[in-house]
Coordinates of C-alpha atoms (C1' of nucleotides) in Angstrom, one line a residue:
Chain W
X1 CA -48.2 -21.1 -1.2
X2 CA -45.8 -20.6 1.1
X3 CA -46.8 -16.6 0.6
X4 CA -46.8 -13.6 -1.3
X5 CA -43.7 -11.3 0.3
X6 CA -45.4 -8.6 1.4
X7 CA -43.2 -5.2 0.3
X8 CA -44.0 -2.7 2.9
X9 CA -47.4 -2.6 4.0
X10 CA -46.7 0.8 5.1
X11 CA -48.6 0.8 8.9
X12 CA -52.2 0.4 8.3
X13 CA -53.1 1.0 11.4
X14 CA -52.5 1.7 15.2
X15 CA -53.2 -1.6 15.6
X16 CA -54.2 -2.2 19.5
X17 CA -52.7 -4.1 22.1
X18 CA -55.3 -7.5 22.4
X19 CA -59.3 -7.4 23.1
X20 CA -58.4 -8.5 26.5
X21 CA -59.2 -11.8 27.5
X22 CA -59.5 -11.2 31.5
X23 CA -58.6 -13.8 32.4
X24 CA -54.4 -15.0 32.7
X25 CA -54.0 -16.2 35.9
X26 CA -50.7 -17.7 35.8
X27 CA -47.4 -16.2 34.2
X28 CA -46.5 -13.1 36.2
X29 CA -43.6 -11.6 34.8
X30 CA -43.7 -9.0 37.4
X31 CA -41.9 -6.3 34.8
X32 CA -42.7 -2.7 34.6
X33 CA -42.0 0.4 32.2
X34 CA -40.3 3.3 32.5
X35 CA -44.1 5.4 32.4
X36 CA -46.3 2.8 33.5
X37 CA -49.1 2.4 30.7
X38 CA -51.8 0.2 30.3
X39 CA -51.3 -3.0 29.1
X40 CA -53.7 -5.5 29.7
X41 CA -51.9 -9.3 28.3
X42 CA -48.8 -10.4 29.7
X43 CA -47.5 -11.5 27.4
X44 CA -47.5 -7.8 26.1
X45 CA -46.3 -6.1 29.0
X46 CA -43.0 -8.8 28.9
X47 CA -42.5 -8.1 24.4
X48 CA -43.2 -4.3 26.0
X49 CA -40.2 -4.0 28.4
X50 CA -38.0 -6.3 26.4
X51 CA -38.8 -3.8 23.7
X52 CA -37.5 -1.1 25.8
X53 CA -35.1 -1.9 27.2
X54 CA -33.3 -3.3 23.6
X55 CA -34.3 0.1 22.8
X56 CA -31.9 1.8 25.4
X57 CA -29.5 -0.8 25.0
X58 CA -28.8 -0.6 21.1
X59 CA -31.0 1.8 19.6
X60 CA -33.6 2.2 17.1
X61 CA -31.4 1.9 13.9
X62 CA -29.8 -2.0 16.1
X63 CA -32.9 -3.0 17.1
X64 CA -33.2 -7.0 16.8
X65 CA -36.9 -7.9 17.0
X66 CA -35.2 -11.3 17.7
X67 CA -33.7 -10.1 20.9
X68 CA -37.0 -8.7 21.6
X69 CA -38.7 -12.1 21.5
X70 CA -36.1 -13.0 23.4
X71 CA -35.4 -11.0 26.4
X72 CA -39.5 -11.0 26.6
X73 CA -38.7 -14.9 26.5
X74 CA -41.1 -14.9 23.5
X75 CA -41.2 -16.3 20.1
X76 CA -41.1 -14.0 17.2
X77 CA -45.0 -14.7 16.1
X78 CA -46.1 -13.2 18.9
X79 CA -44.6 -9.8 17.9
X80 CA -46.4 -10.3 14.7
X81 CA -49.7 -11.2 16.5
X82 CA -49.3 -7.1 17.5
X83 CA -47.2 -4.8 15.3
X84 CA -47.1 -5.0 11.4
X85 CA -43.3 -3.6 11.5
X86 CA -40.5 -2.0 14.4
X87 CA -41.7 1.3 13.2
X88 CA -45.4 -0.5 14.3
X89 CA -44.9 -1.3 17.3
X90 CA -42.3 1.6 18.2
X91 CA -45.3 4.6 17.2
X92 CA -47.4 2.5 19.7
X93 CA -45.3 1.9 22.5
X94 CA -43.5 4.8 22.8
X95 CA -47.3 7.0 21.9
X96 CA -48.2 4.6 25.2
X97 CA -45.8 5.7 27.4
X98 CA -45.4 9.4 26.6
X99 CA -49.0 10.4 26.9
X100 CA -49.4 9.4 30.6
X101 CA -46.8 12.3 30.8
X102 CA -49.1 14.6 32.7
X103 CA -49.6 16.7 35.6
X104 CA -51.4 20.0 35.4
X105 CA -48.8 22.1 37.9
X106 CA -51.3 24.7 38.3
X107 CA -48.8 26.0 41.7
X108 CA -50.5 29.6 41.9
X109 CA -47.3 31.0 41.3
X110 CA -44.7 31.1 37.8
X111 CA -42.2 30.7 39.9
X112 CA -43.7 27.4 41.4
X113 CA -45.1 26.5 37.9
X114 CA -42.0 26.7 37.0
X115 CA -39.8 24.9 39.0
X116 CA -42.7 22.2 39.0
X117 CA -42.3 21.9 35.3
X118 CA -38.3 21.4 35.5
X119 CA -38.7 18.8 38.3
X120 CA -40.8 17.2 36.1
X121 CA -38.6 16.7 33.1
X122 CA -35.5 16.4 35.3
X123 CA -37.1 14.0 36.5
X124 CA -38.2 11.9 33.2
X125 CA -34.5 12.6 32.2
X126 CA -32.8 10.6 34.8
X127 CA -34.5 8.3 34.0
X128 CA -31.8 6.1 32.6
X129 CA -34.0 4.3 29.6
X130 CA -35.4 7.1 28.6
X131 CA -32.2 9.4 28.5
X132 CA -31.1 6.9 26.2
X133 CA -34.7 6.0 24.2
X134 CA -34.9 10.2 24.2
X135 CA -32.0 11.3 22.0
X136 CA -32.1 8.3 20.1
X137 CA -35.5 8.2 19.3
X138 CA -35.0 12.5 18.6
X139 CA -32.2 11.1 15.9
X140 CA -33.8 8.8 14.4
X141 CA -37.1 10.7 13.8
X142 CA -34.8 13.6 12.0
X143 CA -34.6 10.9 9.3
X144 CA -38.4 8.7 10.1
X145 CA -41.0 10.9 9.8
X146 CA -43.7 8.6 10.6
X147 CA -41.3 8.0 13.3
X148 CA -41.1 11.8 14.5
X149 CA -44.0 12.7 13.5
X150 CA -45.6 10.5 16.5
X151 CA -43.4 11.0 18.7
X152 CA -44.2 15.1 18.6
X153 CA -47.4 14.1 18.3
X154 CA -48.1 12.8 21.5
X155 CA -44.9 14.7 23.5
X156 CA -43.4 17.4 22.2
X157 CA -47.4 18.6 21.3
X158 CA -48.9 17.6 24.9
X159 CA -45.3 19.5 26.9
X160 CA -45.4 22.0 24.7
X161 CA -49.0 23.4 25.4
X162 CA -48.2 23.0 29.0
X163 CA -45.9 25.3 29.1
X164 CA -47.7 27.7 27.5
X165 CA -50.8 27.5 29.1
X166 CA -47.7 28.1 32.0
X167 CA -46.2 31.4 30.4
X168 CA -50.4 32.4 29.8
X169 CA -51.2 31.3 33.8
X170 CA -48.2 33.8 33.9
X171 CA -49.4 36.5 31.9
X172 CA -52.7 37.0 33.1
X173 CA -51.9 37.4 37.0
X174 CA -49.6 39.8 35.9
X175 CA -46.3 38.3 36.8
X176 CA -44.8 38.3 33.3
X177 CA -45.8 40.6 30.7
X178 CA -48.0 40.6 28.2
X179 CA -45.6 40.1 25.3
X180 CA -43.2 37.9 26.9
X181 CA -41.3 35.9 23.8
X182 CA -43.4 32.4 23.9
X183 CA -41.2 31.0 21.5
X184 CA -37.8 31.7 23.4
X185 CA -39.3 31.0 26.7
X186 CA -40.3 27.6 26.0
X187 CA -36.6 27.1 24.6
X188 CA -35.7 27.9 27.7
X189 CA -38.2 25.5 29.8
X190 CA -36.6 22.8 28.0
X191 CA -33.4 23.2 26.0
X192 CA -31.5 23.1 28.9
X193 CA -32.4 21.2 31.1
X194 CA -32.5 18.9 27.9
X195 CA -28.7 20.0 27.2
X196 CA -27.4 18.6 30.6
X197 CA -28.6 15.3 31.0
X198 CA -29.5 14.4 27.1
X199 CA -26.3 15.3 25.7
X200 CA -23.4 16.3 28.0
X201 CA -24.6 13.8 30.8
X202 CA -23.1 15.9 33.7
X203 CA -25.2 15.2 37.4
X204 CA -26.4 18.3 38.7
X205 CA -26.0 19.7 41.8
X206 CA -28.7 19.5 44.2
X207 CA -30.0 22.8 43.9
X208 CA -29.9 23.3 40.2
X209 CA -33.9 23.5 39.6
X210 CA -33.8 26.2 41.6
X211 CA -31.0 28.1 40.4
X212 CA -32.1 27.1 37.2
X213 CA -35.7 28.6 38.1
X214 CA -34.1 31.8 39.7
X215 CA -32.6 32.0 36.3
X216 CA -35.2 31.9 33.7
X217 CA -37.4 34.1 35.6
X218 CA -35.3 36.6 35.2
X219 CA -34.5 36.4 31.5
X220 CA -39.1 35.9 31.3
X221 CA -39.4 39.3 32.7
X222 CA -36.0 40.8 30.2
Chain S
X1 CA -8.4 -19.4 0.8
X2 CA -10.9 -18.3 3.3
X3 CA -8.9 -15.3 5.4
X4 CA -9.1 -15.5 9.1
X5 CA -12.3 -13.4 9.8
X6 CA -10.5 -11.3 12.4
X7 CA -13.6 -10.8 15.2
X8 CA -13.8 -7.4 16.7
X9 CA -10.5 -5.1 16.1
X10 CA -10.9 -3.1 18.8
X11 CA -9.4 -0.4 18.0
X12 CA -5.6 -0.5 18.1
X13 CA -4.3 2.8 16.8
X14 CA -5.9 6.0 15.7
X15 CA -4.5 5.7 12.5
X16 CA -3.6 8.6 10.2
X17 CA -4.4 11.9 11.2
X18 CA -5.6 12.8 8.3
X19 CA -5.0 17.3 7.1
X20 CA -7.1 17.2 4.5
X21 CA -8.9 20.4 5.6
X22 CA -12.7 19.2 4.9
X23 CA -14.0 22.0 6.6
X24 CA -17.7 22.1 5.4
X25 CA -17.8 18.5 4.0
X26 CA -18.8 19.4 0.3
X27 CA -18.1 17.3 -2.5
X28 CA -14.5 16.1 -3.8
X29 CA -14.4 15.9 -7.1
X30 CA -13.5 12.7 -8.6
X31 CA -9.6 13.2 -9.8
X32 CA -6.9 15.4 -9.9
X33 CA -5.0 16.2 -13.0
X34 CA -0.7 14.7 -12.0
X35 CA -0.5 19.3 -12.2
X36 CA 0.8 20.3 -8.2
X37 CA 1.4 16.6 -6.6
X38 CA 1.5 18.7 -3.6
X39 CA -1.7 18.4 -2.9
X40 CA -4.1 15.8 -0.6
X41 CA -5.2 13.2 -1.7
X42 CA -7.9 13.4 -3.5
X43 CA -9.4 9.5 -3.2
X44 CA -9.5 10.3 0.5
X45 CA -10.6 13.9 0.0
X46 CA -13.9 12.0 -1.8
X47 CA -14.0 9.3 0.7
X48 CA -14.3 11.9 3.7
X49 CA -17.4 13.1 1.8
X50 CA -19.5 10.7 0.7
X51 CA -19.2 9.3 4.2
X52 CA -20.6 12.3 6.0
X53 CA -23.0 12.0 3.5
X54 CA -23.7 8.8 3.7
X55 CA -23.2 9.6 8.1
X56 CA -26.5 12.2 7.2
X57 CA -28.4 9.9 5.5
X58 CA -28.2 6.7 7.4
X59 CA -26.9 7.5 10.7
X60 CA -23.9 6.2 12.6
X61 CA -26.1 2.6 13.5
X62 CA -26.7 1.8 9.6
X63 CA -23.7 3.3 8.1
X64 CA -22.2 0.8 5.9
X65 CA -18.8 1.2 4.8
X66 CA -20.0 -0.4 1.1
X67 CA -22.4 2.3 0.6
X68 CA -19.6 4.5 1.6
X69 CA -16.6 3.2 -0.5
X70 CA -19.4 2.6 -3.8
X71 CA -20.6 6.4 -3.6
X72 CA -17.1 8.0 -2.9
X73 CA -16.5 6.3 -6.0
X74 CA -14.3 4.1 -4.9
X75 CA -13.3 0.4 -3.3
X76 CA -13.5 -0.6 -0.2
X77 CA -10.1 -1.7 0.3
X78 CA -9.1 1.9 -0.1
X79 CA -11.1 2.8 3.5
X80 CA -9.8 -0.5 5.0
X81 CA -5.9 0.8 3.7
X82 CA -6.4 4.5 5.6
X83 CA -8.9 3.4 8.6
X84 CA -9.3 -0.1 11.0
X85 CA -12.8 -0.2 11.5
X86 CA -16.4 1.8 10.9
X87 CA -15.3 3.5 14.6
X88 CA -12.1 3.8 14.2
X89 CA -12.8 6.1 11.2
X90 CA -16.0 8.2 12.3
X91 CA -13.4 9.9 15.3
X92 CA -10.8 10.1 12.9
X93 CA -13.5 12.1 10.8
X94 CA -15.9 14.1 13.1
X95 CA -12.5 14.7 15.2
X96 CA -11.1 16.6 12.1
X97 CA -14.2 18.8 11.6
X98 CA -15.4 19.6 14.4
X99 CA -11.3 20.7 15.7
X100 CA -11.6 23.8 13.6
X101 CA -14.9 25.8 14.8
X102 CA -12.6 28.1 16.2
X103 CA -13.0 31.4 16.4
X104 CA -12.5 33.3 19.7
X105 CA -14.8 35.8 19.2
X106 CA -13.5 39.2 21.9
X107 CA -16.0 41.6 20.8
X108 CA -15.4 43.7 24.4
X109 CA -18.8 43.1 25.6
X110 CA -20.7 40.7 27.0
X111 CA -23.8 41.2 24.7
X112 CA -21.0 41.4 21.7
X113 CA -19.9 38.1 23.4
X114 CA -23.0 36.3 23.1
X115 CA -24.5 37.1 20.6
X116 CA -21.2 35.6 18.5
X117 CA -21.2 32.9 20.6
X118 CA -24.8 32.1 19.7
X119 CA -24.0 33.2 15.5
X120 CA -21.5 29.9 15.3
X121 CA -24.2 27.5 17.5
X122 CA -26.9 28.6 15.0
X123 CA -24.8 28.8 12.1
X124 CA -23.4 25.5 12.6
X125 CA -26.8 23.3 13.0
X126 CA -28.3 25.2 9.8
X127 CA -25.8 23.0 8.5
X128 CA -28.2 20.4 6.8
X129 CA -25.8 17.7 7.2
X130 CA -24.3 18.8 10.6
X131 CA -28.4 19.5 12.0
X132 CA -28.2 15.4 11.2
X133 CA -25.4 14.3 11.9
X134 CA -24.8 15.8 15.4
X135 CA -27.8 14.6 17.3
X136 CA -27.2 11.0 15.9
X137 CA -23.8 11.1 17.7
X138 CA -24.9 12.1 20.5
X139 CA -27.4 9.6 21.0
X140 CA -25.1 6.8 19.5
X141 CA -22.5 8.2 21.7
X142 CA -24.4 7.1 24.3
X143 CA -24.0 3.5 24.1
X144 CA -20.2 3.6 22.1
X145 CA -18.5 5.5 24.8
X146 CA -15.2 5.4 22.5
X147 CA -17.2 7.7 20.7
X148 CA -18.6 9.9 23.1
X149 CA -15.4 10.6 24.7
X150 CA -13.5 11.4 21.3
X151 CA -16.0 14.0 20.7
X152 CA -16.6 15.5 24.0
X153 CA -13.2 16.3 24.0
X154 CA -13.0 17.7 20.6
X155 CA -16.1 19.6 20.4
X156 CA -17.6 20.1 23.9
X157 CA -14.7 20.7 25.2
X158 CA -13.0 23.2 22.9
X159 CA -16.9 25.1 23.1
X160 CA -16.9 25.0 26.6
X161 CA -14.1 26.6 28.0
X162 CA -14.8 29.3 25.2
X163 CA -17.7 29.8 27.1
X164 CA -16.4 29.5 30.1
X165 CA -13.9 32.0 28.8
X166 CA -16.6 34.4 27.7
X167 CA -18.1 34.4 31.4
X168 CA -14.7 35.2 33.0
X169 CA -13.7 38.1 30.6
X170 CA -17.2 39.8 31.2
X171 CA -16.6 39.1 35.1
X172 CA -13.2 41.0 34.5
X173 CA -14.6 44.3 33.1
X174 CA -17.7 43.9 35.3
X175 CA -20.2 43.3 33.5
X176 CA -21.4 39.8 35.7
X177 CA -21.7 39.2 38.9
X178 CA -17.9 36.9 40.6
X179 CA -20.4 34.4 41.5
X180 CA -22.7 33.7 38.5
X181 CA -23.6 30.0 38.0
X182 CA -20.9 29.2 34.9
X183 CA -22.2 25.7 34.8
X184 CA -26.1 26.5 34.4
X185 CA -24.8 30.0 32.2
X186 CA -23.0 27.6 30.0
X187 CA -26.1 25.3 29.6
X188 CA -28.0 28.3 28.8
X189 CA -25.7 29.1 25.7
X190 CA -26.0 26.0 24.9
X191 CA -29.5 24.7 25.2
X192 CA -32.1 26.7 23.7
X193 CA -30.4 27.2 19.8
X194 CA -29.8 23.0 20.3
X195 CA -33.1 21.8 21.6
X196 CA -34.9 24.5 18.9
X197 CA -32.3 24.1 15.7
X198 CA -32.1 20.1 16.7
X199 CA -34.3 18.4 18.4
X200 CA -37.7 20.4 17.7
X201 CA -37.1 21.4 13.6
X202 CA -38.2 24.3 14.4
X203 CA -37.5 28.1 12.2
X204 CA -36.2 30.9 13.8
X205 CA -37.3 34.2 13.4
X206 CA -35.0 36.7 12.3
X207 CA -34.4 38.9 15.2
X208 CA -34.0 34.9 17.8
X209 CA -30.8 35.5 18.7
X210 CA -30.8 39.2 19.2
X211 CA -34.4 38.8 21.4
X212 CA -32.2 35.3 23.4
X213 CA -29.0 37.2 23.8
X214 CA -31.2 40.2 25.4
X215 CA -33.4 37.2 27.4
X216 CA -30.0 35.3 28.2
X217 CA -28.7 38.4 29.6
X218 CA -31.1 38.9 32.2
X219 CA -30.5 35.3 33.7
X220 CA -27.0 35.5 34.1
X221 CA -27.4 38.7 35.7
X222 CA -30.6 37.4 38.4
Chain H
dC1 C1' 11.0 1.4 -19.9
dG2 C1' 9.9 -1.5 -16.2
dA3 C1' 9.0 -3.0 -11.1
dA4 C1' 6.1 -1.3 -8.2
dG5 C1' 2.1 0.4 -5.8
dA6 C1' -2.4 2.5 -5.3
dC7 C1' -6.3 2.1 -7.5
dG8 C1' -12.3 0.6 -8.6
dA9 C1' -14.6 -3.8 -8.5
dG10 C1' -16.6 -6.8 -7.1
dA11 C1' -16.3 -12.1 -5.0
dC12 C1' -16.1 -14.7 -1.2
dG13 C1' -17.3 -16.6 3.7
dG14 C1' -19.4 -15.3 7.5
dA15 C1' -22.5 -13.6 10.7
dA16 C1' -26.7 -11.5 11.5
dC17 C1' -31.4 -10.7 10.6
dC18 C1' -36.1 -10.4 9.2
dG19 C1' -41.2 -11.5 8.3
dT20 C1' -42.9 -15.9 8.1
dT21 C1' -43.9 -21.1 8.9
dC22 C1' -44.4 -25.2 11.0
dC23 C1' -44.4 -27.4 14.6
dG24 C1' -46.5 -29.3 19.9
dT25 C1' -47.7 -27.7 24.1
dC26 C1' -51.0 -25.9 27.1
dT27 C1' -55.2 -22.6 28.6
dC28 C1' -58.8 -21.2 27.5
dG29 C1' -64.9 -21.1 27.1
dA30 C1' -68.2 -23.6 25.2
Chain L
dT1 C1' -64.7 -32.9 26.9
dC2 C1' -63.0 -30.9 22.9
dG3 C1' -61.8 -27.7 19.4
dA4 C1' -59.9 -23.5 19.2
dG5 C1' -56.0 -20.3 19.5
dA6 C1' -52.1 -18.4 21.5
dC7 C1' -47.9 -19.5 23.7
dG8 C1' -42.3 -20.2 23.0
dG9 C1' -39.3 -22.4 20.4
dA10 C1' -37.2 -23.7 15.8
dA11 C1' -35.9 -23.3 11.1
dC12 C1' -37.2 -21.2 6.1
dG13 C1' -35.4 -18.3 2.1
dG14 C1' -33.7 -14.1 1.0
dT15 C1' -30.7 -9.3 2.6
dT16 C1' -27.2 -7.2 3.9
dC17 C1' -23.0 -5.9 5.7
dC18 C1' -17.9 -7.1 7.1
dG19 C1' -13.2 -8.0 6.2
dT20 C1' -10.2 -10.4 3.4
dC21 C1' -9.1 -11.3 -1.2
dT22 C1' -8.2 -11.3 -5.8
dC23 C1' -8.4 -9.5 -10.6
dG24 C1' -6.9 -6.6 -13.6
dT25 C1' -6.0 -0.9 -15.5
dC26 C1' -3.3 3.0 -14.3
dT27 C1' 0.4 5.6 -12.4
dT28 C1' 4.5 7.0 -10.8
dC29 C1' 9.2 7.2 -10.0
dG30 C1' 13.6 4.7 -10.0

DNA sequence: CGAAGACGAGACGGAACCGTTCCGTCTCGA
DNA sequence: TCGAGACGGAACGGTTCCGTCTCGTCTTCG
């Protein structure tokens, strides 16, 4: 029978990227992802790379799985063998790259920690692919709660807890008053750079992060 | 007659300037009674309101002019009589609403000016429709230069010059050092609130803007 | 009072995708 | 050696949307 057309499977499981039969010689499409997640299969790798390139070029809403398959040099069936839908694929792949945005960065001083944090954010947003993908996913997340939830779990919460720890360490060292407003401090750590690099797309002067760090420290101590 | 299907008209002209007020994209009533023909076009008003509602619900990429027409209770021809394309329509309507985001706000003190500026930004981003539309248009602007250009001309430059004037007034009054970093100060004025309200969608405490103002003043004086 | 024109509705051809299914090929592991 | 199964590729029916173009109705103005 030509199939019962499943209406919307509503994301049963995150679906793993293949149990990985370790042989896999032959093809080596050498592409690499922005963050470089650990993908076993070379076909899966090519599909993931093509996915991010298409996502940056077209945006989530216009992303066509046919275009992803074509760019990866794969058939659509290869995609549907791995993920159940565009949303499933997006949540899975984006979570994978976002998780490895690690970096403890305990430099011993508040200024060093803040500068390290800002540098990391700036580096991420200076990736051309990331600079296009992130605002798009954020906008799409406002409209697709499942996507927003997955992104927040993978990205925001991780980064947020790291920033909070940064502040707590400074309080413990006596570099910041104990009643520093954590909420606003977090917004100050992320907002100005995001605004400049991802929204207004303005280039930064070489000493930008240094100057910004000094101004943020003054704000935290207010 | 199957007609010649024009492929992509590529925006020949900005079309109607649309003097309709369209302040907040509220509801437009169905029709006007033949009392005062001096009033603006009620059909155009209804189309504009429907456009913003659809834009908030679906995003620019998925926005369907058919859906706009249906929501406005209009025919598609009524839209194509006024604009040549979705991009033309978007640039025209968004510019119209963005321009009236005025407000001189010269309160006489730096703190008053900053608080007034932040309040205005927060009010704008607390509009549910605006909070959905703005990130979407920003993301789309990253891949549609014409749209980005129009938005920047209408919104960013206006707001940016106002913020710059705010800083210059403070310098003239001696409230800020003459060498205050204008670039970073502008990012600090816009970024943290945008991050909180439009990206992370976190609610704000009642005294949030007051506390943020104090911290920003400290940063400016660093 | 009658022609002109804007109106809502919607059919139309063409295009793009989706998600599925079928090929014939190629590489594995038993 | 040979079957299992993933592979690229192509096609399918079903949607959705675009932009054009009729319809028949309703105002409006000369």
